[in-house]
Amino acid sequence: MNDGVHSHDEATEHLELELAVRAALQAVFDPEIPSLSVVDLGMVEDVACLSNGQVNIRMMPTFMGCPALLLIENNVKKAMMQVPCVTSVDVEFVHTTPWTTERITDEGKRKLKEFGIAPPRCGLGAAKVLEATCPYCGSTDTHLDNLFGPTACRSIFRCNSCRQPFEAMKPV
Amino acid sequence: MPQWKDASEIHDEAIRAALIELLTQAADDDLVLGHRDSEWLGLAPAIEEDIAFSSISQDEVGHATFLYGLIHDLGGPQPDDMAFLRPATAWRNAGLLERGNGDWAYTVVRHFFYDQFETTRLEALVDSAYGPLADGAKKIIREEYYHRIHFDLCFRKLLGAGGEAGERMERAIEAIRGDLWTLFDFGSDAQAWIHAGLLTQDVQGLREAFLARINEPLTACSVPAVTGDELNRSGGGRTTHTGELSDLIQTMAEVVNTEEAALW
C-alpha cells in the first residue's frame, strides 16, 4: 500500500512539474511580437519531463530562415531553468510535421490582432487572392500592398475603409 | 525500397556519399542565389522590391542552412564551415546562379527560372526515402510558394510591358537560356539518387516538368520556348566555377577570414 501512496505522490509531483513547465512556456514570447507566446504560436510540439528533472522540449520552427529561432531557443531554456525542480533542458527543433499558420491558437490570433497584425483567415493556397481583415476597424474591404513585409512571415495590406496600412501574417 | 528515418540508419557509404552530393547541390544553389539576392538590399529599383528581397534572401539562406545541417548530421562539416571555409572548387551550385546580378531584368528572369526549377526538384524530394530531407522539402515548398507568385507576377508584367522593360527582359532571357542546362547537370550521382529513391523523379522527368512550367509564360509573351535539347548538355555545370563564385565566397567569408573565432 505504501508503494501505491508513494507512486501516487510521484505522479502528482510529475504532473505538477509538467504543469509548471507548460505555464513557464506560456511566458516565453516571440521576440518580435511581445504579447504572443511560443504556445500561442503553436510552436511547441511536445514536452517531456523526466523524473530526474530533465525537460525535453520539441519545437517546430515557424519559418525556416527565421533569425529569431536561436533567440527563442535560448529564452525557452532560460525560462525552464527558473522552474523549481528542473535540472536541465534540451530544446530541439523538429521538422517531422511542418509548422503551419493553422497551428496558431485562437488566443494567439486575438493577441496578433491586438498587436495590429491580421491573423491568417485561411490556410496556404486556400484562397486565390491573399485576404486579410483590418485589425483596427474589422473591415474586410482591404487590399494587398506588398506580398512581403518587415519579416518573412508578414505581408503589408491597406484598409479601404479606415485607410490604415497594416501587416498580416502570411498563411503558410 | 529502403527508407531511412535518420542519418544513423544509413550504413551504405555509397548512398551516404550520393545523398551528401544531392544535399550539397541544393544547399549551394540556395545559398549562392540567396547571397546574390541580398546584394540588392538598399539598391532595388523600388522600395517594395527592397522589402521583398530581404525576406526572399533570408528564406533562401535559411533553406541552405537547414540543408547544410542535414549534411552535418551525415558526418559532413558544420554548416558555417560549408559556407565559409570551402574553396570554390568544392562548391556544387549551378553555374547560372553564381553569375553577377546584372540588371533588374536579369535578376527577375533568373529568379523566376530558378524558383520553377527549385519547385520541380522539391516536388521530387517530398517523398524522398531519406525522411529528414522529405520533411524539410515539405516545409520549404510551402515557403517558396510566395517566391513563386512574386516572380511569376514580376516576370509576366515586365516581359509584357514592352518598351525598354520588354527589351531588357528579352535580352536577359536570351543570356540565361544558355546557362539553364547547368541546373540539370547533376553529375554521375543522379543515377544513385533515383535508384535509392532519394529523388523520386528521373532527370528527363525533371527537365520536362521544368520546361512545362517556364514555357507557358514564355509562349504567352511571344518569346520562343526553351527546348529539351538546350537543357540536355553536361560537363562541369556544377563543378567548374568562375571568379564570380570566388569573389562571392570571399565577400561572405570576410568576417570569418578577419577573425576566425568571431561570434556574430
Short mmCIF file of C-alpha atoms in Angstrom, two decimals:
data_model
loop_
_atom_site.label_atom_id
_atom_site.label_comp_id
_atom_site.label_asym_id
_atom_site.label_seq_id
_atom_site.Cartn_x
_atom_site.Cartn_y
_atom_site.Cartn_z
CA MET A 1 0.00 0.00 0.00
CA ASN A 2 2.82 2.30 0.86
CA ASP A 3 4.19 1.82 -2.63
CA GLY A 4 0.84 2.81 -4.02
CA VAL A 5 0.82 6.03 -2.00
CA HIS A 6 4.43 6.66 -2.94
CA SER A 7 3.80 6.31 -6.67
CA HIS A 8 0.71 8.46 -6.34
CA ASP A 9 2.87 11.21 -4.84
CA GLU A 10 5.39 10.79 -7.61
CA ALA A 11 2.66 11.02 -10.21
CA THR A 12 1.34 14.18 -8.57
CA GLU A 13 4.81 15.68 -8.47
CA HIS A 14 5.33 14.78 -12.09
CA LEU A 15 2.03 16.35 -13.07
CA GLU A 16 2.87 19.47 -11.08
CA LEU A 17 6.24 19.73 -12.81
CA GLU A 18 4.67 19.36 -16.21
CA LEU A 19 2.04 21.99 -15.42
CA ALA A 20 4.74 24.35 -14.17
CA VAL A 21 6.81 23.77 -17.30
CA ARG A 22 3.82 24.42 -19.54
CA ALA A 23 2.93 27.56 -17.61
CA ALA A 24 6.52 28.79 -17.99
CA LEU A 25 6.34 28.21 -21.75
CA GLN A 26 3.26 30.45 -21.83
CA ALA A 27 5.58 33.24 -20.69
CA VAL A 28 8.19 32.79 -23.45
CA PHE A 29 7.28 35.41 -26.01
CA ASP A 30 8.04 35.93 -29.67
CA PRO A 31 10.91 38.44 -29.72
CA GLU A 32 9.12 40.47 -32.40
CA ILE A 33 5.56 40.28 -31.03
CA PRO A 34 5.99 40.64 -27.27
CA SER A 35 2.44 39.61 -26.30
CA LEU A 36 2.50 36.36 -28.28
CA SER A 37 3.94 33.26 -26.62
CA VAL A 38 5.51 30.23 -28.27
CA VAL A 39 2.44 28.29 -27.08
CA ASP A 40 0.05 30.80 -28.72
CA LEU A 41 2.04 30.39 -31.94
CA GLY A 42 1.66 26.61 -31.81
CA MET A 43 5.43 26.13 -31.89
CA VAL A 44 5.57 23.59 -29.05
CA GLU A 45 5.17 20.08 -30.42
CA ASP A 46 5.95 18.04 -27.34
CA VAL A 47 7.07 18.46 -23.73
CA ALA A 48 8.63 15.55 -21.82
CA CYS A 49 9.53 15.89 -18.13
CA LEU A 50 11.77 13.13 -16.77
CA SER A 51 11.85 12.14 -13.10
CA ASN A 52 15.40 13.49 -12.69
CA GLY A 53 14.22 16.99 -13.57
CA GLN A 54 15.39 16.85 -17.17
CA VAL A 55 12.97 18.60 -19.55
CA ASN A 56 12.97 17.81 -23.26
CA ILE A 57 11.07 20.21 -25.47
CA ARG A 58 10.41 19.62 -29.14
CA MET A 59 9.56 22.75 -31.07
CA MET A 60 8.57 23.47 -34.66
CA PRO A 61 10.28 26.39 -36.42
CA THR A 62 7.79 28.84 -37.93
CA PHE A 63 9.81 29.99 -40.96
CA MET A 64 12.99 28.00 -41.59
CA GLY A 65 15.13 31.08 -42.01
CA CYS A 66 13.63 32.96 -39.07
CA PRO A 67 16.55 34.70 -37.32
CA ALA A 68 14.59 34.70 -34.05
CA LEU A 69 14.78 30.91 -33.64
CA LEU A 70 18.06 30.90 -31.73
CA LEU A 71 16.80 33.69 -29.52
CA ILE A 72 13.58 31.76 -28.85
CA GLU A 73 15.55 28.60 -28.05
CA ASN A 74 17.69 30.48 -25.51
CA ASN A 75 14.63 32.15 -23.99
CA VAL A 76 12.91 28.78 -23.60
CA LYS A 77 15.99 27.36 -21.87
CA LYS A 78 16.24 30.34 -19.53
CA ALA A 79 12.54 30.15 -18.63
CA MET A 80 12.75 26.41 -17.93
CA MET A 81 15.70 26.81 -15.58
CA GLN A 82 13.53 29.16 -13.47
CA VAL A 83 11.02 26.36 -12.86
CA PRO A 84 11.61 24.65 -9.48
CA CYS A 85 12.87 21.04 -9.76
CA VAL A 86 14.05 21.44 -13.38
CA THR A 87 17.70 20.37 -13.56
CA SER A 88 18.45 20.55 -17.28
CA VAL A 89 16.71 21.47 -20.51
CA ASP A 90 17.04 20.26 -24.05
CA VAL A 91 15.32 22.14 -26.87
CA GLU A 92 15.15 20.52 -30.27
CA PHE A 93 13.65 22.00 -33.45
CA VAL A 94 11.92 19.24 -35.40
CA HIS A 95 10.51 19.20 -38.93
CA THR A 96 8.58 15.92 -38.86
CA THR A 97 5.36 17.85 -39.36
CA PRO A 98 5.62 21.29 -40.94
CA TRP A 99 4.51 24.24 -38.81
CA THR A 100 1.60 25.98 -40.47
CA THR A 101 -0.26 29.15 -39.53
CA GLU A 102 -3.25 26.94 -38.75
CA ARG A 103 -1.38 25.96 -35.57
CA ILE A 104 -1.79 29.47 -34.11
CA THR A 105 -4.31 29.19 -31.27
CA ASP A 106 -7.47 31.33 -31.02
CA GLU A 107 -5.83 33.17 -28.16
CA GLY A 108 -2.78 33.71 -30.40
CA LYS A 109 -4.96 35.11 -33.16
CA ARG A 110 -6.61 37.50 -30.71
CA LYS A 111 -3.22 38.73 -29.49
CA LEU A 112 -1.91 39.17 -33.04
CA LYS A 113 -4.90 41.36 -33.85
CA GLU A 114 -4.38 43.33 -30.65
CA PHE A 115 -0.78 43.95 -31.75
CA GLY A 116 -2.00 45.27 -35.12
CA ILE A 117 -1.24 42.18 -37.22
CA ALA A 118 -4.09 40.48 -39.04
CA PRO A 119 -4.09 36.71 -38.38
CA PRO A 120 -4.43 34.49 -41.47
CA ARG A 121 -8.06 33.92 -42.49
CA CYS A 122 -7.37 30.55 -44.09
CA GLY A 123 -4.64 28.04 -44.89
CA LEU A 124 -1.98 28.32 -47.59
CA GLY A 125 -3.38 28.37 -51.10
CA ALA A 126 -6.98 28.05 -49.88
CA ALA A 127 -7.89 31.44 -51.36
CA LYS A 128 -6.98 32.66 -54.85
CA VAL A 129 -6.03 36.10 -53.58
CA LEU A 130 -4.45 36.85 -50.25
CA GLU A 131 -7.11 38.32 -47.96
CA ALA A 132 -6.96 39.94 -44.54
CA THR A 133 -9.39 41.59 -42.15
CA CYS A 134 -8.32 45.01 -40.88
CA PRO A 135 -7.14 44.53 -37.27
CA TYR A 136 -8.09 48.16 -36.48
CA CYS A 137 -11.68 48.58 -37.75
CA GLY A 138 -12.61 44.98 -38.60
CA SER A 139 -13.42 45.75 -42.24
CA THR A 140 -12.91 43.03 -44.83
CA ASP A 141 -12.61 45.66 -47.56
CA THR A 142 -8.80 45.66 -47.69
CA HIS A 143 -6.15 45.29 -50.37
CA LEU A 144 -2.67 43.80 -50.56
CA ASP A 145 0.07 46.44 -50.88
CA ASN A 146 3.09 44.13 -50.75
CA LEU A 147 3.24 40.35 -50.52
CA PHE A 148 6.39 40.81 -48.46
CA GLY A 149 6.71 42.80 -45.25
CA PRO A 150 9.12 43.66 -42.44
CA THR A 151 9.64 39.99 -41.57
CA ALA A 152 9.47 36.85 -43.73
CA CYS A 153 6.15 35.84 -42.16
CA ARG A 154 4.22 39.05 -42.89
CA SER A 155 2.61 40.91 -45.81
CA ILE A 156 1.53 44.56 -45.99
CA PHE A 157 -2.12 45.48 -46.54
CA ARG A 158 -4.15 48.67 -46.59
CA CYS A 159 -7.70 49.04 -45.32
CA ASN A 160 -10.05 50.66 -47.84
CA SER A 161 -12.47 51.53 -45.06
CA CYS A 162 -10.32 53.24 -42.37
CA ARG A 163 -7.34 53.88 -44.71
CA GLN A 164 -4.95 52.36 -42.19
CA PRO A 165 -1.99 50.38 -43.54
CA PHE A 166 -1.46 47.17 -41.56
CA GLU A 167 0.52 43.95 -41.54
CA ALA A 168 -0.94 40.48 -41.97
CA MET A 169 0.59 37.13 -41.21
CA LYS A 170 1.09 35.13 -44.40
CA PRO A 171 -0.75 31.81 -44.44
CA VAL A 172 1.95 29.16 -44.69
CA MET B 1 12.77 0.16 -51.30
CA PRO B 2 14.55 1.08 -48.03
CA GLN B 3 13.54 4.17 -46.08
CA TRP B 4 15.91 5.96 -43.72
CA LYS B 5 14.45 7.78 -40.72
CA ASP B 6 17.73 9.49 -39.85
CA ALA B 7 21.46 9.56 -40.57
CA SER B 8 22.22 6.66 -38.22
CA GLU B 9 20.16 4.28 -40.38
CA ILE B 10 22.31 4.77 -43.49
CA HIS B 11 25.04 2.13 -43.45
CA ASP B 12 25.83 2.06 -47.16
CA GLU B 13 28.70 4.51 -47.68
CA ALA B 14 27.95 4.92 -51.39
CA ILE B 15 24.38 6.02 -50.59
CA ARG B 16 25.62 8.35 -47.86
CA ALA B 17 28.05 10.00 -50.30
CA ALA B 18 25.39 10.32 -53.00
CA LEU B 19 22.94 11.85 -50.51
CA ILE B 20 25.57 14.36 -49.37
CA GLU B 21 26.12 15.34 -53.02
CA LEU B 22 22.36 15.83 -53.53
CA LEU B 23 22.12 17.99 -50.39
CA THR B 24 25.25 19.97 -51.27
CA GLN B 25 23.89 20.88 -54.70
CA ALA B 26 20.55 22.01 -53.29
CA ALA B 27 22.12 23.92 -50.38
CA ASP B 28 24.77 25.61 -52.53
CA ASP B 29 22.12 26.67 -55.07
CA ASP B 30 20.07 28.29 -52.30
CA LEU B 31 22.99 29.99 -50.57
CA VAL B 32 24.57 31.38 -53.73
CA LEU B 33 21.31 32.80 -55.06
CA GLY B 34 20.29 33.94 -51.57
CA HIS B 35 23.55 35.87 -51.35
CA ARG B 36 23.01 37.41 -54.79
CA ASP B 37 19.51 38.44 -53.62
CA SER B 38 20.98 40.13 -50.57
CA GLU B 39 23.21 42.25 -52.82
CA TRP B 40 20.08 44.16 -53.90
CA LEU B 41 19.26 45.33 -50.36
CA GLY B 42 19.22 49.10 -50.33
CA LEU B 43 19.63 49.18 -54.11
CA ALA B 44 16.50 47.56 -55.53
CA PRO B 45 14.62 49.78 -58.01
CA ALA B 46 11.52 50.09 -55.78
CA ILE B 47 11.04 50.06 -52.02
CA GLU B 48 8.56 47.17 -52.37
CA GLU B 49 11.23 45.08 -54.08
CA ASP B 50 13.82 46.01 -51.49
CA ILE B 51 11.46 44.71 -48.80
CA ALA B 52 10.61 41.61 -50.84
CA PHE B 53 14.28 40.79 -51.40
CA SER B 54 15.10 40.99 -47.70
CA SER B 55 12.56 38.21 -47.00
CA ILE B 56 13.39 36.21 -50.10
CA SER B 57 17.13 36.18 -49.45
CA GLN B 58 16.51 35.33 -45.79
CA ASP B 59 14.35 32.37 -46.85
CA GLU B 60 16.94 31.08 -49.34
CA VAL B 61 19.78 31.34 -46.82
CA GLY B 62 17.55 29.68 -44.19
CA HIS B 63 16.81 26.77 -46.52
CA ALA B 64 20.53 26.41 -47.25
CA THR B 65 21.29 26.37 -43.51
CA PHE B 66 18.74 23.61 -42.97
CA LEU B 67 20.23 21.51 -45.80
CA TYR B 68 23.80 22.06 -44.56
CA GLY B 69 22.54 20.86 -41.17
CA LEU B 70 21.42 17.59 -42.77
CA ILE B 71 24.92 17.22 -44.29
CA HIS B 72 26.43 17.71 -40.85
CA ASP B 73 24.10 15.01 -39.42
CA LEU B 74 25.52 12.65 -42.06
CA GLY B 75 29.07 13.28 -40.88
CA GLY B 76 29.88 16.32 -43.03
CA PRO B 77 31.33 19.65 -41.83
CA GLN B 78 29.48 22.25 -39.73
CA PRO B 79 27.07 24.46 -41.74
CA ASP B 80 29.22 27.58 -41.21
CA ASP B 81 32.30 25.71 -42.43
CA MET B 82 30.42 24.62 -45.55
CA ALA B 83 29.53 28.25 -46.23
CA PHE B 84 32.78 29.98 -45.34
CA LEU B 85 35.71 27.60 -45.47
CA ARG B 86 35.35 25.67 -48.73
CA PRO B 87 37.36 26.64 -51.80
CA ALA B 88 35.27 27.46 -54.91
CA THR B 89 36.26 24.12 -56.49
CA ALA B 90 34.30 22.25 -53.77
CA TRP B 91 31.02 24.10 -54.45
CA ARG B 92 28.22 22.35 -56.34
CA ASN B 93 25.88 25.22 -57.22
CA ALA B 94 24.72 25.56 -60.82
CA GLY B 95 26.90 27.94 -62.85
CA LEU B 96 23.85 30.08 -63.68
CA LEU B 97 23.39 31.08 -60.05
CA GLU B 98 26.87 32.42 -59.34
CA ARG B 99 26.80 35.00 -62.13
CA GLY B 100 26.66 38.61 -61.01
CA ASN B 101 23.21 40.16 -60.70
CA GLY B 102 23.46 42.25 -63.87
CA ASP B 103 20.40 44.45 -64.25
CA TRP B 104 16.98 44.06 -62.66
CA ALA B 105 15.63 42.16 -65.66
CA TYR B 106 18.43 39.56 -65.36
CA THR B 107 17.70 39.22 -61.65
CA VAL B 108 13.95 38.72 -62.17
CA VAL B 109 14.34 36.26 -65.06
CA ARG B 110 16.98 34.19 -63.27
CA HIS B 111 14.96 34.06 -60.06
CA PHE B 112 11.76 33.14 -61.89
CA PHE B 113 13.53 30.28 -63.70
CA TYR B 114 15.31 29.14 -60.54
CA ASP B 115 12.09 29.10 -58.49
CA GLN B 116 10.45 26.90 -61.15
CA PHE B 117 13.49 24.60 -61.11
CA GLU B 118 13.58 24.51 -57.33
CA THR B 119 9.88 23.66 -57.11
CA THR B 120 10.38 20.87 -59.63
CA ARG B 121 13.26 19.48 -57.57
CA LEU B 122 11.38 19.89 -54.25
CA GLU B 123 8.38 18.01 -55.63
CA ALA B 124 10.76 15.12 -56.32
CA LEU B 125 12.03 15.33 -52.72
CA VAL B 126 8.81 15.46 -50.65
CA ASP B 127 8.59 11.65 -50.84
CA SER B 128 12.34 11.08 -50.61
CA ALA B 129 13.44 7.82 -48.98
CA TYR B 130 15.55 9.94 -46.62
CA GLY B 131 12.96 11.10 -44.08
CA PRO B 132 14.67 14.28 -42.82
CA LEU B 133 15.02 15.54 -46.40
CA ALA B 134 11.38 14.71 -47.22
CA ASP B 135 10.24 16.59 -44.08
CA GLY B 136 12.34 19.64 -44.95
CA ALA B 137 11.17 19.65 -48.57
CA LYS B 138 7.53 19.72 -47.41
CA LYS B 139 8.23 22.80 -45.32
CA ILE B 140 10.42 24.59 -47.87
CA ILE B 141 7.92 24.12 -50.69
CA ARG B 142 5.28 25.94 -48.62
CA GLU B 143 7.58 28.90 -48.01
CA GLU B 144 8.66 29.01 -51.65
CA TYR B 145 5.02 29.50 -52.65
CA TYR B 146 5.44 33.23 -52.03
CA HIS B 147 8.62 33.46 -54.11
CA ARG B 148 6.86 31.73 -56.96
CA ILE B 149 3.84 34.01 -57.05
CA HIS B 150 6.04 37.11 -56.65
CA PHE B 151 8.41 36.30 -59.53
CA ASP B 152 5.63 34.93 -61.71
CA LEU B 153 3.93 38.33 -61.45
CA CYS B 154 7.15 40.33 -61.99
CA PHE B 155 8.17 38.15 -64.94
CA ARG B 156 4.87 38.43 -66.79
CA LYS B 157 4.39 42.14 -66.09
CA LEU B 158 7.88 43.23 -67.11
CA LEU B 159 8.02 40.95 -70.15
CA GLY B 160 4.57 42.02 -71.28
CA ALA B 161 5.26 45.72 -70.69
CA GLY B 162 7.11 46.24 -74.00
CA GLY B 163 9.42 49.23 -74.37
CA GLU B 164 12.73 49.21 -72.51
CA ALA B 165 11.44 46.78 -69.87
CA GLY B 166 10.42 44.26 -72.52
CA GLU B 167 13.73 44.63 -74.38
CA ARG B 168 15.79 44.13 -71.22
CA MET B 169 13.71 41.09 -70.26
CA GLU B 170 14.19 39.54 -73.69
CA ARG B 171 17.94 40.19 -73.53
CA ALA B 172 18.06 38.59 -70.07
CA ILE B 173 16.10 35.53 -71.24
CA GLU B 174 18.49 35.16 -74.18
CA ALA B 175 21.53 35.31 -71.88
CA ILE B 176 20.06 32.96 -69.24
CA ARG B 177 18.69 30.26 -71.51
CA GLY B 178 22.26 29.41 -72.49
CA ASP B 179 23.03 28.67 -68.82
CA LEU B 180 19.87 26.74 -67.85
CA TRP B 181 21.49 23.35 -68.52
CA THR B 182 23.85 23.93 -65.59
CA LEU B 183 20.88 23.48 -63.21
CA PHE B 184 20.34 19.96 -64.55
CA ASP B 185 23.99 18.92 -64.77
CA PHE B 186 23.71 16.81 -61.61
CA GLY B 187 26.72 14.62 -62.36
CA SER B 188 27.20 10.89 -62.00
CA ASP B 189 25.40 10.57 -58.63
CA ALA B 190 21.98 11.28 -60.15
CA GLN B 191 21.51 7.61 -61.05
CA ALA B 192 22.12 6.60 -57.45
CA TRP B 193 19.62 9.21 -56.14
CA ILE B 194 16.87 7.83 -58.33
CA HIS B 195 17.82 4.20 -57.75
CA ALA B 196 17.77 4.67 -53.95
CA GLY B 197 14.58 6.74 -54.02
CA LEU B 198 16.34 9.79 -52.56
CA LEU B 199 14.89 11.66 -55.53
CA THR B 200 11.60 10.38 -56.93
CA GLN B 201 11.84 11.73 -60.47
CA ASP B 202 14.47 10.98 -63.12
CA VAL B 203 16.46 13.74 -64.81
CA GLN B 204 14.41 13.59 -68.01
CA GLY B 205 11.22 13.92 -65.97
CA LEU B 206 12.63 16.91 -64.08
CA ARG B 207 13.58 18.62 -67.35
CA GLU B 208 10.12 18.07 -68.81
CA ALA B 209 8.32 19.35 -65.72
CA PHE B 210 10.56 22.44 -65.66
CA LEU B 211 10.01 23.16 -69.35
CA ALA B 212 6.24 22.91 -68.95
CA ARG B 213 6.44 25.47 -66.15
CA ILE B 214 8.59 28.05 -67.94
CA ASN B 215 7.32 27.68 -71.49
CA GLU B 216 3.73 28.61 -70.68
CA PRO B 217 4.57 32.24 -69.74
CA LEU B 218 7.25 32.49 -72.46
CA THR B 219 4.83 31.43 -75.17
CA ALA B 220 2.10 33.66 -73.74
CA CYS B 221 4.50 36.61 -74.20
CA SER B 222 5.55 35.50 -77.74
CA VAL B 223 9.07 34.54 -76.66
CA PRO B 224 10.44 31.32 -78.27
CA ALA B 225 10.05 28.32 -75.94
CA VAL B 226 13.10 26.68 -74.37
CA THR B 227 13.67 23.21 -75.87
CA GLY B 228 14.69 19.96 -74.20
CA ASP B 229 17.89 19.98 -76.27
CA GLU B 230 19.01 23.25 -74.70
CA LEU B 231 18.87 21.61 -71.26
CA ASN B 232 20.42 18.36 -72.35
CA ARG B 233 24.09 19.27 -72.05
CA SER B 234 26.62 18.17 -69.50
CA GLY B 235 30.15 18.86 -68.42
CA GLY B 236 31.07 20.88 -65.39
CA GLY B 237 27.81 22.80 -64.98
CA ARG B 238 28.13 22.38 -61.22
CA THR B 239 31.82 21.61 -60.84
CA THR B 240 33.53 24.27 -62.95
CA HIS B 241 33.28 27.70 -61.39
CA THR B 242 34.22 31.24 -62.33
CA GLY B 243 35.97 34.03 -60.45
CA GLU B 244 32.49 35.37 -59.69
CA LEU B 245 31.95 32.50 -57.23
CA SER B 246 35.36 33.01 -55.58
CA ASP B 247 34.52 36.71 -55.15
CA LEU B 248 31.12 35.84 -53.67
CA ILE B 249 32.66 33.39 -51.17
CA GLN B 250 35.30 35.93 -50.22
CA THR B 251 32.62 38.55 -49.52
CA MET B 252 30.57 36.09 -47.46
CA ALA B 253 33.61 34.93 -45.50
CA GLU B 254 35.01 38.41 -44.87
CA VAL B 255 34.30 38.34 -41.14
CA VAL B 256 35.48 34.80 -40.55
CA ASN B 257 38.64 35.46 -42.56
CA THR B 258 39.38 38.51 -40.43
CA GLU B 259 38.78 36.81 -37.10
CA GLU B 260 38.14 33.10 -37.19
CA ALA B 261 36.75 32.88 -33.67
CA ALA B 262 34.42 35.85 -34.04
CA LEU B 263 30.87 35.30 -32.78
CA TRP B 264 28.22 37.13 -34.81
#
